[in-house]
Coordinates of C-alpha atoms in Angstrom, one line a residue:
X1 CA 144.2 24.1 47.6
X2 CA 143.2 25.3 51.0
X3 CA 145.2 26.6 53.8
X4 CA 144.2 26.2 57.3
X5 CA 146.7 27.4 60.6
X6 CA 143.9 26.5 63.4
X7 CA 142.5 23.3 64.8
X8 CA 138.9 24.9 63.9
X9 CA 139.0 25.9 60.6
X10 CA 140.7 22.2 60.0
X11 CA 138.0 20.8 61.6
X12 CA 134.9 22.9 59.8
X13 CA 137.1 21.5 56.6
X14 CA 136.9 17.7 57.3
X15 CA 133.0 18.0 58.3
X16 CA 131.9 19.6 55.7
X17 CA 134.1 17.2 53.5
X18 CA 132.6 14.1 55.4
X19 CA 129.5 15.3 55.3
X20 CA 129.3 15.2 51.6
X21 CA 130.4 12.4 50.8
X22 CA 130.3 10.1 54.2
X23 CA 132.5 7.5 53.0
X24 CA 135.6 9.8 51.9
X25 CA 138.7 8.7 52.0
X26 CA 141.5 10.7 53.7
X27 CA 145.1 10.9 53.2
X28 CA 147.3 12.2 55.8
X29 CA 151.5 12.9 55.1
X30 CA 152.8 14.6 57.9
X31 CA 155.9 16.5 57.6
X32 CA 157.9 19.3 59.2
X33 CA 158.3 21.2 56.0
X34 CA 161.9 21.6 53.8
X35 CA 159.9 19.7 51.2
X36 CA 161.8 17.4 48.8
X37 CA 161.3 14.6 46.0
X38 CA 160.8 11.7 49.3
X39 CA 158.0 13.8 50.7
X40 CA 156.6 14.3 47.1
X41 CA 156.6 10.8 46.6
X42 CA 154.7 10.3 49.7
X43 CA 152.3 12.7 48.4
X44 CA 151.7 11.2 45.1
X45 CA 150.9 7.5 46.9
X46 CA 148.4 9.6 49.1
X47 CA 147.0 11.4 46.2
X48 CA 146.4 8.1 43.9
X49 CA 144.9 6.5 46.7
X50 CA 142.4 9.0 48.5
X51 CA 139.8 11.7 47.7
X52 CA 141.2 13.6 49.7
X53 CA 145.0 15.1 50.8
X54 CA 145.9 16.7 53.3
X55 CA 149.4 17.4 54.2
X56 CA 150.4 19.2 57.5
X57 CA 153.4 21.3 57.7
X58 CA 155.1 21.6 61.5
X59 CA 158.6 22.1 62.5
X60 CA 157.7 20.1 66.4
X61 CA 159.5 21.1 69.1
X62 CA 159.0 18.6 71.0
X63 CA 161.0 16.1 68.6
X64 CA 164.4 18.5 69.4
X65 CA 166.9 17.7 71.8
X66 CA 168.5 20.7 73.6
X67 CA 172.2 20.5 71.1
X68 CA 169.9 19.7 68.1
X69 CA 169.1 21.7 65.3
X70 CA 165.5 23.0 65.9
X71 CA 166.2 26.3 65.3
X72 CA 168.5 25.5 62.3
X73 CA 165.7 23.5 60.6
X74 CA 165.3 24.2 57.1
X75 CA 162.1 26.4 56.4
X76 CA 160.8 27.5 53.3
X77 CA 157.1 27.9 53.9
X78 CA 156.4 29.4 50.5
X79 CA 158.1 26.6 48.3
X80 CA 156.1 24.0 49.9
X81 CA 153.2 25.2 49.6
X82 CA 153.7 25.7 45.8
X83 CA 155.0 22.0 45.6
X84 CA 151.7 21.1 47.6
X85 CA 150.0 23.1 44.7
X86 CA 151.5 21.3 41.8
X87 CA 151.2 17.6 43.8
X88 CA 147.4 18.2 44.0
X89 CA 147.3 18.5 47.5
X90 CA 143.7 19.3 48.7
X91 CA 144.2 21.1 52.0
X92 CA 147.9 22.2 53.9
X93 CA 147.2 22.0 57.5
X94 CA 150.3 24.2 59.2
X95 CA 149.6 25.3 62.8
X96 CA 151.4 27.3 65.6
X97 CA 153.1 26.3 68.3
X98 CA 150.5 27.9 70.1
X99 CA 148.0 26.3 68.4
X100 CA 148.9 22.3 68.4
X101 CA 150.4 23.1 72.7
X102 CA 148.2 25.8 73.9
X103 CA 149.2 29.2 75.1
X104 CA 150.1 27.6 78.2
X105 CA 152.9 25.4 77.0
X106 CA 154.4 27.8 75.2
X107 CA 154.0 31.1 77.4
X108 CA 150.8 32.8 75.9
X109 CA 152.5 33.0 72.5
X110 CA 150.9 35.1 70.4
X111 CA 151.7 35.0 66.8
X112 CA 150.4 35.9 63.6
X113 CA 151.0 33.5 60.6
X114 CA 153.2 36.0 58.9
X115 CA 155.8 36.5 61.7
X116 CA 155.5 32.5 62.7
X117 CA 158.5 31.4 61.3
X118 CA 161.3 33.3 63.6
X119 CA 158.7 34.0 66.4
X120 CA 158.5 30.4 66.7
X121 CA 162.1 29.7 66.7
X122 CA 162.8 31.5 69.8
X123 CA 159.5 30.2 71.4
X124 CA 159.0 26.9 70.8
X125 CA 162.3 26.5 72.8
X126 CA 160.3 27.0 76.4
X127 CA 157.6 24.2 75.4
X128 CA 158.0 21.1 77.4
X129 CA 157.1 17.6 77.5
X130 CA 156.7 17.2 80.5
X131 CA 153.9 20.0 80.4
X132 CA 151.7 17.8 78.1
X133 CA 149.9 14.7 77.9
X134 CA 152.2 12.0 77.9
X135 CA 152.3 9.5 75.0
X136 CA 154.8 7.0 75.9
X137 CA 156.2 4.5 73.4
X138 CA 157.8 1.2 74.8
X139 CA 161.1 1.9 76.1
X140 CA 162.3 -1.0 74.2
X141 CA 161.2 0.8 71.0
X142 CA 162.8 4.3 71.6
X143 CA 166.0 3.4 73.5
X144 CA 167.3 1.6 70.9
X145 CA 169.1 2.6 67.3
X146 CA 168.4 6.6 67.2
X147 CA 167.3 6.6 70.8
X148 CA 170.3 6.3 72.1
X149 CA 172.0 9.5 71.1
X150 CA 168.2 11.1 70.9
X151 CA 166.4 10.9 74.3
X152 CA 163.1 12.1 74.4
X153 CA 163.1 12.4 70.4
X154 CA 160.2 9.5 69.9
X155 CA 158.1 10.3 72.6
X156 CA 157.8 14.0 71.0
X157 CA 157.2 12.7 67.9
X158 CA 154.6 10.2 69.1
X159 CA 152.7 13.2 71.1
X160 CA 152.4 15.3 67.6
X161 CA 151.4 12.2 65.7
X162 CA 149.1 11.3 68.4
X163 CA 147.5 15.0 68.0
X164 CA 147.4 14.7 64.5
X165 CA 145.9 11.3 63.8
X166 CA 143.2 12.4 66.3
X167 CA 142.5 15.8 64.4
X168 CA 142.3 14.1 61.0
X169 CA 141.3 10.9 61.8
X170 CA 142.6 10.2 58.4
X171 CA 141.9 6.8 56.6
X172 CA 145.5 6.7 56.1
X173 CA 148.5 8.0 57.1
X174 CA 152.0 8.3 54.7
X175 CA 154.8 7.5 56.7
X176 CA 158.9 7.0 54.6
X177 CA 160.7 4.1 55.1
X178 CA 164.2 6.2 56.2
X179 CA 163.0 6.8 59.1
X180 CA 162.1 3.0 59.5
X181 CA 162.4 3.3 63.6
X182 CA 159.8 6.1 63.6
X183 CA 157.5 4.2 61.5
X184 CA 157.9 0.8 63.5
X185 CA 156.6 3.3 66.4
X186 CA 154.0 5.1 64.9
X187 CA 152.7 1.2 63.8
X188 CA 152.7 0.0 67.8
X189 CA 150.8 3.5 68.5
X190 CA 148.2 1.9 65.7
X191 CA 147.8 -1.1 66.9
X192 CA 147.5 -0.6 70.5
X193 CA 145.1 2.3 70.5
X194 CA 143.3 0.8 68.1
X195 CA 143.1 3.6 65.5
X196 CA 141.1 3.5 62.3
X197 CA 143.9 4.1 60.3
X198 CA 146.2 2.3 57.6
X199 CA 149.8 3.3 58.3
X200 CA 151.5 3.1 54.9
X201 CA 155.1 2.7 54.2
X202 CA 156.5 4.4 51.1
X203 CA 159.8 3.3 49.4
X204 CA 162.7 5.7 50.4
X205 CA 163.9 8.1 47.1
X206 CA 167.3 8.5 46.3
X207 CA 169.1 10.8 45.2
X208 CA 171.3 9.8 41.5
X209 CA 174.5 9.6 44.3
X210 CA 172.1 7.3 46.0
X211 CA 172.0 9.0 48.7
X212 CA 169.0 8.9 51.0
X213 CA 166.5 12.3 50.4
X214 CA 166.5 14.2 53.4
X215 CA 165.4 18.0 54.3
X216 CA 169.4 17.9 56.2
X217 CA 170.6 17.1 52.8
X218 CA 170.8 20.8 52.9
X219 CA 172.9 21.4 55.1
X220 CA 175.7 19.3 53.2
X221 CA 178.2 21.1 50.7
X222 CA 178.4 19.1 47.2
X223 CA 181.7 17.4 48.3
X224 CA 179.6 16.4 51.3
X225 CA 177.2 14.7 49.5
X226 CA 179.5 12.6 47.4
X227 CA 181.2 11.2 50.3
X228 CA 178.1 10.6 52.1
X229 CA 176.9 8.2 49.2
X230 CA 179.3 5.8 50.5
X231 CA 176.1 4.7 53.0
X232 CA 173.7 3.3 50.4
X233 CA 177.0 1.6 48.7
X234 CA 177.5 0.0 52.1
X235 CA 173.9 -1.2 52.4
X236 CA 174.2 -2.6 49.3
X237 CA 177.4 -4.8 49.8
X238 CA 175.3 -5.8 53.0
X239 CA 173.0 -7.1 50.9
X240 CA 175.1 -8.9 49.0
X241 CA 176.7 -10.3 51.7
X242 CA 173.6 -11.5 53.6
X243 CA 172.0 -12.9 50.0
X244 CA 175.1 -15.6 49.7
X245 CA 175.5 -16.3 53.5
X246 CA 172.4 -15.1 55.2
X247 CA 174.5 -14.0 58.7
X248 CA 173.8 -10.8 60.0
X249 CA 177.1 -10.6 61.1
X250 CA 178.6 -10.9 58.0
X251 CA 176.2 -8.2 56.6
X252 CA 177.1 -5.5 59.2
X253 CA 180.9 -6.1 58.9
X254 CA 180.4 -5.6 55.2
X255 CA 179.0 -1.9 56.2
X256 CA 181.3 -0.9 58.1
X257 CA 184.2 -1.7 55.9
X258 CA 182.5 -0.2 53.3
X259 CA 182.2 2.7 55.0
X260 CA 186.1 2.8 56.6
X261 CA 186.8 3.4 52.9
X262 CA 185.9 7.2 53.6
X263 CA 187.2 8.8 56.7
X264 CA 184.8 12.0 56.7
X265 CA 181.8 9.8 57.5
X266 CA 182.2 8.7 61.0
X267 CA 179.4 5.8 61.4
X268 CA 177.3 6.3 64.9
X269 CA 175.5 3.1 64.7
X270 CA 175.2 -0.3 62.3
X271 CA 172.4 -2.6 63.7
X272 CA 170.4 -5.1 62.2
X273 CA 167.1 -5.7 64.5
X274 CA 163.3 -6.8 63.7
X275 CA 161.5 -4.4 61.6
X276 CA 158.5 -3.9 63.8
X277 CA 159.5 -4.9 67.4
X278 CA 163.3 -3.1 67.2
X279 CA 164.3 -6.1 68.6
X280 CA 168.3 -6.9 67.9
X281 CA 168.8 -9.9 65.7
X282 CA 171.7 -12.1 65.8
X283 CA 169.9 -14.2 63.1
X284 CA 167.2 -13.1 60.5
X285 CA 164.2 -15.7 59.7
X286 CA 162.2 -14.0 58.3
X287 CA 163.5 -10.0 57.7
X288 CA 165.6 -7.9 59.5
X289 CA 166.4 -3.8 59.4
X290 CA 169.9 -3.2 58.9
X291 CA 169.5 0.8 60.4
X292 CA 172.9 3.3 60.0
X293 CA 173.4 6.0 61.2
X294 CA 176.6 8.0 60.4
X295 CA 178.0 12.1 61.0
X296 CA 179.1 13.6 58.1
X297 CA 180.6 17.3 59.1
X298 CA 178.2 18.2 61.5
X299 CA 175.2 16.5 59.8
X300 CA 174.0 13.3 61.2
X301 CA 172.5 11.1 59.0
X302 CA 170.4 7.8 58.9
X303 CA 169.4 4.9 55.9
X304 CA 168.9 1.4 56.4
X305 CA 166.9 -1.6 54.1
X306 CA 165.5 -4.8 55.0
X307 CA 167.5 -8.5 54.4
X308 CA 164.9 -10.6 53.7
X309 CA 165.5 -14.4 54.5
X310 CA 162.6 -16.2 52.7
X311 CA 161.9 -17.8 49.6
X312 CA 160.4 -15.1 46.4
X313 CA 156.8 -13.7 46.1
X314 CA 155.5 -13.2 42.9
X315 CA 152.2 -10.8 42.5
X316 CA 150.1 -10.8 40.0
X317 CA 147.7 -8.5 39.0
X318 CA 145.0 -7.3 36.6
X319 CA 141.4 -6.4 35.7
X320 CA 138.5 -9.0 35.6
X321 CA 138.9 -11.6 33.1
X322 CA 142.5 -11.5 32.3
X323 CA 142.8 -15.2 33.3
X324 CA 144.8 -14.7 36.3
X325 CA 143.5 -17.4 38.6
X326 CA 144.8 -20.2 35.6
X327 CA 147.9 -18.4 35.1
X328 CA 149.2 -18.0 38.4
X329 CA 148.0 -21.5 39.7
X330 CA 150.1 -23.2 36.2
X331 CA 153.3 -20.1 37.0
X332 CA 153.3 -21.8 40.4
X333 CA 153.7 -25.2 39.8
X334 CA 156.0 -24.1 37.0
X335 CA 158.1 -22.2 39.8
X336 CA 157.8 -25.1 42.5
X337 CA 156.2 -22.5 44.8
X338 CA 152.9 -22.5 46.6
X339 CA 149.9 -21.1 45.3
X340 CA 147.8 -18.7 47.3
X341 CA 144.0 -18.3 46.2
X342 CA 142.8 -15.1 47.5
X343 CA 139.6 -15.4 45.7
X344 CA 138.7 -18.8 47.1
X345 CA 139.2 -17.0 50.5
X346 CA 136.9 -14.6 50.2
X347 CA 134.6 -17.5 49.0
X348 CA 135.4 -19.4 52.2
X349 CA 134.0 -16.2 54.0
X350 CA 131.1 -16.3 52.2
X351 CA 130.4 -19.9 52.6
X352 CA 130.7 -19.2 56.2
X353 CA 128.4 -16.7 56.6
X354 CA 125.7 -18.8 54.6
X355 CA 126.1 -21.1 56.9
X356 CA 125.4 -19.8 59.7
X357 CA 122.9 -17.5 58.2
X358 CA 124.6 -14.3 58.8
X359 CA 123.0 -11.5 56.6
X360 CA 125.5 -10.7 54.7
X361 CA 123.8 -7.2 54.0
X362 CA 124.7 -6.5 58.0
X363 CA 128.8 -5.3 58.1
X364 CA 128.6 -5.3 61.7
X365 CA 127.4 -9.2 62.1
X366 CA 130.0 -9.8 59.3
X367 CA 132.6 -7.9 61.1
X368 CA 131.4 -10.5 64.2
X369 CA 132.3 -13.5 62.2
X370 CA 135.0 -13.1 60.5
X371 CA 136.8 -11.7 63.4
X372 CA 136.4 -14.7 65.8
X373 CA 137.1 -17.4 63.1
X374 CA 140.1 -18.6 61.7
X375 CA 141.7 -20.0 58.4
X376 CA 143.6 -22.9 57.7
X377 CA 145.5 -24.0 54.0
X378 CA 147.6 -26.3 52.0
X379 CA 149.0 -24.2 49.4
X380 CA 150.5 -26.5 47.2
X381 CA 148.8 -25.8 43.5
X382 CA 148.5 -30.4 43.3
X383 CA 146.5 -30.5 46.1
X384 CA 145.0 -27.6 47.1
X385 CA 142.6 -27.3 50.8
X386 CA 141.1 -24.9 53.3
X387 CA 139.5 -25.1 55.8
X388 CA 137.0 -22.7 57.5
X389 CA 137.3 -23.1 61.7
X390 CA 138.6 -26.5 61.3
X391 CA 136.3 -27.8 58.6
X392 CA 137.2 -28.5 55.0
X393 CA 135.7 -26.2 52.2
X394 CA 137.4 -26.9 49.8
X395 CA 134.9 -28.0 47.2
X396 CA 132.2 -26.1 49.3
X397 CA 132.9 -22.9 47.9
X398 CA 132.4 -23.6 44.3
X399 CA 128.6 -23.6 44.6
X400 CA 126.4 -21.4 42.5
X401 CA 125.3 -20.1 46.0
X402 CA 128.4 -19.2 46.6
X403 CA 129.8 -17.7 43.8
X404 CA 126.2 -15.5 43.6
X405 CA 127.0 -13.7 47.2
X406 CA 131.0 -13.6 47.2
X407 CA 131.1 -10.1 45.3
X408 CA 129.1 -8.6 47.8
X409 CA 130.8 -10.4 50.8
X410 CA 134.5 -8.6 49.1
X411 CA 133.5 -5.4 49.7
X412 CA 132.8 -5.5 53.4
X413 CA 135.7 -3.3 54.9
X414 CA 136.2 -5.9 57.7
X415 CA 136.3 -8.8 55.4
X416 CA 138.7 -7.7 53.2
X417 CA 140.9 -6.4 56.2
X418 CA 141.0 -9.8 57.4
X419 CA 142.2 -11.0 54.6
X420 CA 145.0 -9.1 53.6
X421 CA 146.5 -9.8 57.2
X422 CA 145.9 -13.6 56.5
X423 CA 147.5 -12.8 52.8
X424 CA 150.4 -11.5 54.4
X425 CA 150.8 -13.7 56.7
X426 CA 150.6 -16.7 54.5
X427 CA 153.8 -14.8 52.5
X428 CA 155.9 -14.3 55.8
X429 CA 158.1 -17.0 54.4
X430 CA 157.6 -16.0 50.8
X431 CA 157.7 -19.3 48.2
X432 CA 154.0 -18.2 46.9
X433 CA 152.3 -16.9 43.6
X434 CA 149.7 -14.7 44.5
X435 CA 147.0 -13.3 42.4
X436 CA 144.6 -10.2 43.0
X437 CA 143.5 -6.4 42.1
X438 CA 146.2 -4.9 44.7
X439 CA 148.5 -7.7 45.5
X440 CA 151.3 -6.0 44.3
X441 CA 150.2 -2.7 45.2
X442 CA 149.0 -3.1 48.6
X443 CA 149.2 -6.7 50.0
X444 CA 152.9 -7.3 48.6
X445 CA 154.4 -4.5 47.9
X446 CA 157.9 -5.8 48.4
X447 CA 157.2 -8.6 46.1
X448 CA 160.5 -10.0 44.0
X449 CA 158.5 -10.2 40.7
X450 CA 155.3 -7.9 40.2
X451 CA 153.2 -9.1 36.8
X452 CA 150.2 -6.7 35.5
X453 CA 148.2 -9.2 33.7
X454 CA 145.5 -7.8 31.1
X455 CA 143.9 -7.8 27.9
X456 CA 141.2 -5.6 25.8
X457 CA 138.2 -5.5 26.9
X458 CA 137.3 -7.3 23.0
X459 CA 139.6 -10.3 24.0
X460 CA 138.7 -11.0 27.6
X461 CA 134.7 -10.4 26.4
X462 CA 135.3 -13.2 23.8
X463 CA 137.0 -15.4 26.2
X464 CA 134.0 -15.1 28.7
X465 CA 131.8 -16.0 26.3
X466 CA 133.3 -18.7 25.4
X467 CA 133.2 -19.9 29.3
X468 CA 129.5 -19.3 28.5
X469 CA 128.8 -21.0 26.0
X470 CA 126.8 -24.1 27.7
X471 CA 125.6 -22.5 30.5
X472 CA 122.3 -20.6 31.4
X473 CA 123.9 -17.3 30.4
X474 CA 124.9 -18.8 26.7
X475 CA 122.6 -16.6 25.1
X476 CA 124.6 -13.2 26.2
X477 CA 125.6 -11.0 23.1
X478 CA 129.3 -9.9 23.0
X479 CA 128.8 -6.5 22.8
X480 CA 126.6 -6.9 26.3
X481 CA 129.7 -8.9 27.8
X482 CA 132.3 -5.9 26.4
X483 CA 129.6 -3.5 28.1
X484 CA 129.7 -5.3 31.8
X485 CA 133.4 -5.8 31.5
X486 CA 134.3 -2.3 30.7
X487 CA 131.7 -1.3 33.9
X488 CA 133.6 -3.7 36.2
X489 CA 137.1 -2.3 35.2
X490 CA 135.9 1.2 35.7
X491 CA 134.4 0.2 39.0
X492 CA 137.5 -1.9 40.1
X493 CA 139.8 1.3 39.4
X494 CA 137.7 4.1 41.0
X495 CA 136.3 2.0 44.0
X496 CA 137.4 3.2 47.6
X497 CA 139.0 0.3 48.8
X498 CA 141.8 -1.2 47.4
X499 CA 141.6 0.3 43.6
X500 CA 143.0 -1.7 40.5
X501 CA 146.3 -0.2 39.7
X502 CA 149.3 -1.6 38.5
X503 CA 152.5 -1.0 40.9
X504 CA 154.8 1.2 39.3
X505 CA 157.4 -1.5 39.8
X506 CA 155.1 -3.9 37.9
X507 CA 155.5 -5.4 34.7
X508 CA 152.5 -5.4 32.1
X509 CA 151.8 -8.5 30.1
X510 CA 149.2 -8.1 27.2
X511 CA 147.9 -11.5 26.4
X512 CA 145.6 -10.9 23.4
X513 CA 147.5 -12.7 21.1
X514 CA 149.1 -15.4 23.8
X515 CA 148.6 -18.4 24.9
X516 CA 148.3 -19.5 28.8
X517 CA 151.5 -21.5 27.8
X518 CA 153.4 -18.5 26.5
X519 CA 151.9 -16.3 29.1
X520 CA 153.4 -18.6 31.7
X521 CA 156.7 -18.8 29.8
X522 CA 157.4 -14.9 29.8
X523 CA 156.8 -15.5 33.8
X524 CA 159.1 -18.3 34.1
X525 CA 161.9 -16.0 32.0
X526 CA 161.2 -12.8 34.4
X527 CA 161.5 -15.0 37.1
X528 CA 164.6 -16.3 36.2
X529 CA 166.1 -13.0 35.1
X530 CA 164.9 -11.4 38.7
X531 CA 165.6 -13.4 40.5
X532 CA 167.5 -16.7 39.6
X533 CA 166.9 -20.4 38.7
X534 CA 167.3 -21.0 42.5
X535 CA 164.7 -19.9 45.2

């Protein structure tokens, strides 16, 4: 692991990375040190899904307000770098004020590594926003929730993210749900400036109190702690509530009763607003954040989760040949809920470009088309259409023409970008089955019901040649079919973008002695247990 304190040696790091291997995949988690189990999980998503990690380490200023807790801020340099070492981290990037400011923000500083950590204590107080470039968030998005009782705090955190998306330029950054208002931020500061990066969510850890992880768990005593669990119990009775009435109102009363039940947490703030606008919600359509913040002691604290108000998602998932596409088009009408083909729209893609005799062997032209066309569906597994700018494909897409070119057509980064947006966007109001290589992992990954679906490589050879049998191709030997199968799974799981995996929240189904009916009755009976005969 490599351990860089200056924008240069950083730099010389990436490019010589890049230069290797063009097409590397970064992974960026930023933190401000005081590492813990939430920022190691962050870490491990990062680690399963890039080449390359790289974690930065900064304690920013700039973040601070004058009666916070800057120079209070756990530190304990030497710990994280050791838990960097045993997470597989590639690289730590971990900076001076100095260095990520300039000498002239924070008065000609001079520090060695060494004496950073109480150098910087003292110093960092004289740096200013107002002495830097400005990156300014919508005042609609920072003056709400923590904003209120933290002016200033978001536009300092979106100047440091700013600086380091632009030194990494990372193919993705690892963001934690807790601090949901941050990431909702950091997601508008994506999409407007149009950065090259996926901003991921990660699941918030818990501790066994249920507690949320945080580095100013610290500064709690045990007793503390205990009585500060009463936050996640109060989420959850909001969650209840909202799943039996579906009114916010309800849901937010049910927190802060909850909470009244212990006097030493004093709550600052129950809200429930949209998750990626921060917009307060009287009523939830789709999904709303229920955010909390609360002072226990002296310690202020924050949690929240998402009431979703739509119909299930089930995700399934698994290697080539597991017979996914017939499962999860027989679990949907099973179900009663709609059936979304995302292989039939990356065949609608490639029917497209055939047609108007875009190479598909040119990404940019591709990138061209797909971007200025649209697509249209009926989901419903009895009668299933789509349409391609306005004009129906449905049977189109079957060709051998098709079919020949669509593999090629999938792993066009712009393509399949396009596609997961209209995959999740086709599940805003949930009530699908979806099928995939990430659609658990990546597409869904708040999906009620994840399902790995696979079989041995022996089984799903046999079953292919069986498909075979009176084609052209009848003539393939078994053992040549177990040979290309086992290529393709060891190509689907070590490919760059969007690698088989199954979600840790998945569960496996091994269907070499099953039938499709008995696959699709261990479905139904997850289903049910999950989530309920009613959706």
């Amino acid at each position: 692991m490599r351990l860089f304190t200056t924008i240069a040696a950083l730099r010389c790091y990436l490019n010589s990375q890049k230069s290797a291997a063009p097409h590397l995949t970064v992974g960026l988690v930023p933190t401000m040190g005081a590492l813990h189990a939430g920022h190691l999980s962050l870490i491990q998503r990062a680690r399963q899904e890039n080449a390359i990690v790289l974690v930065s380490i900064f304690v920013n200023p700039l973040q601070f307000g004058p009666t916070e807790d800057f120079q209070d801020y756990p530190r304990n340099f030497e710990q994280d770098r050791w838990l960097c070492q045993q997470a597989g981290v590639d690289a730590i990037f971990a900076p001076s004020a100095t260095e990520m400011f300039g000498s002239q923000a924070v008065d000609s500083l001079r520090d060695s590594f060494a004496a950073r950590t109480e150098t910087e204590k003292t110093a960092q107080k004289q740096i200013h926003l107002s002495s830097l470039t400005q990156v300014v968030p919508p005042p609609a998005m920072t003056s709400v929730l923590c904003g209120k009782a933290r002016p200033g705090h978001f536009q300092g955190v979106a100047v440091i993210v700013t600086k380091l998306l632009s030194l990494v330029q990372p193919t993705k950054a690892y963001f934690g749900q807790k601090d949901a208002q941050q990431l909702a931020i950091i997601r508008k500061l994506a999409v407007d400036f149009n950065w090259p990066v996926e901003i991921v969510a990660c699941p918030i850890v818990r501790e066994e109190s249920g507690l949320a992880m945080s580095s100013r768990n610290q500064y709690l005593t045990a007793e503390q702690k205990q009585q500060a669990s009463v936050l996640y119990r109060a989420l959850q009775q909001a969650s209840e509530t909202f799943a039996s009435n579906r009114s916010a109102a309800a849901a937010l009363a049910a927190v802060r009763a909850e909470v009244a039940g212990e006097p030493a947490v004093k709550i600052e703030y129950a809200e429930v607003v949209h998750p990626d606008t921060l917009t307060p919600l009287q009523v939830v359509e789709t999904a709303g954040l229920l955010a909390v913040a609360a002072r226990v002691g002296s310690t202020r604290l924050i949690d929240n989760i998402i009431l979703r108000n739509r119909r299930p998602i089930v995700a399934i998932d698994g290697p080539a040949g597991a017979g996914k596409s017939t499962v999860t088009r027989q679990a949907a009408t099973a179900l009663g809920l709609f059936y979304l083909d995302t292989g039939a729209m990356y065949r609608a893609l490639t029917w497209l470009a055939l047609k108007t005799g875009t190479p598909i062997s040119d990404e940019c032209a591709i990138a061209e088309l797909v971007s200025s066309s649209y697509l249209e569906y009926n989901l419903d597994p009895a009668s299933l259409m789509l349409k391609v700018n306005g004009e129906d494909v449905t049977e189109a897409i079957r060709s051998l023409e098709v079919t020949s070119r669509v593999s090629e057509m999938a792993a066009i980064p712009a393509v399949r970008q396009f596609l997961v947006e209209e995959q999740r966007r086709c599940g805003t109001k949930g009530g699908i089955v979806a099928e995939g290589r990430d659609i658990g992992t990546n597409v869904f990954p708040d999906a009620e019901l994840k399902i790995f679906l696979t079989a041995s490589v022996q089984e799903r050879s046999r079953r292919r040649l069986l498909q075979l049998k009176d084609t052209d191709r009848a003539n393939i030997s078994l053992a040549q079919l177990e040979q290309d199968i086992a290529l393709r799974d060891e190509k689907d799981s070590t490919r760059e973008v969007a690698p088989l995996r199954k979600a840790a929240d998945a569960v496996e189904i091994q269907t070499d002695n099953l039938t499709v009916a008995e696959v699709i009755d261990l479905i139904v009976g997850l289903y049910k247990e999950r989530i309920g005969p009613k959706s």
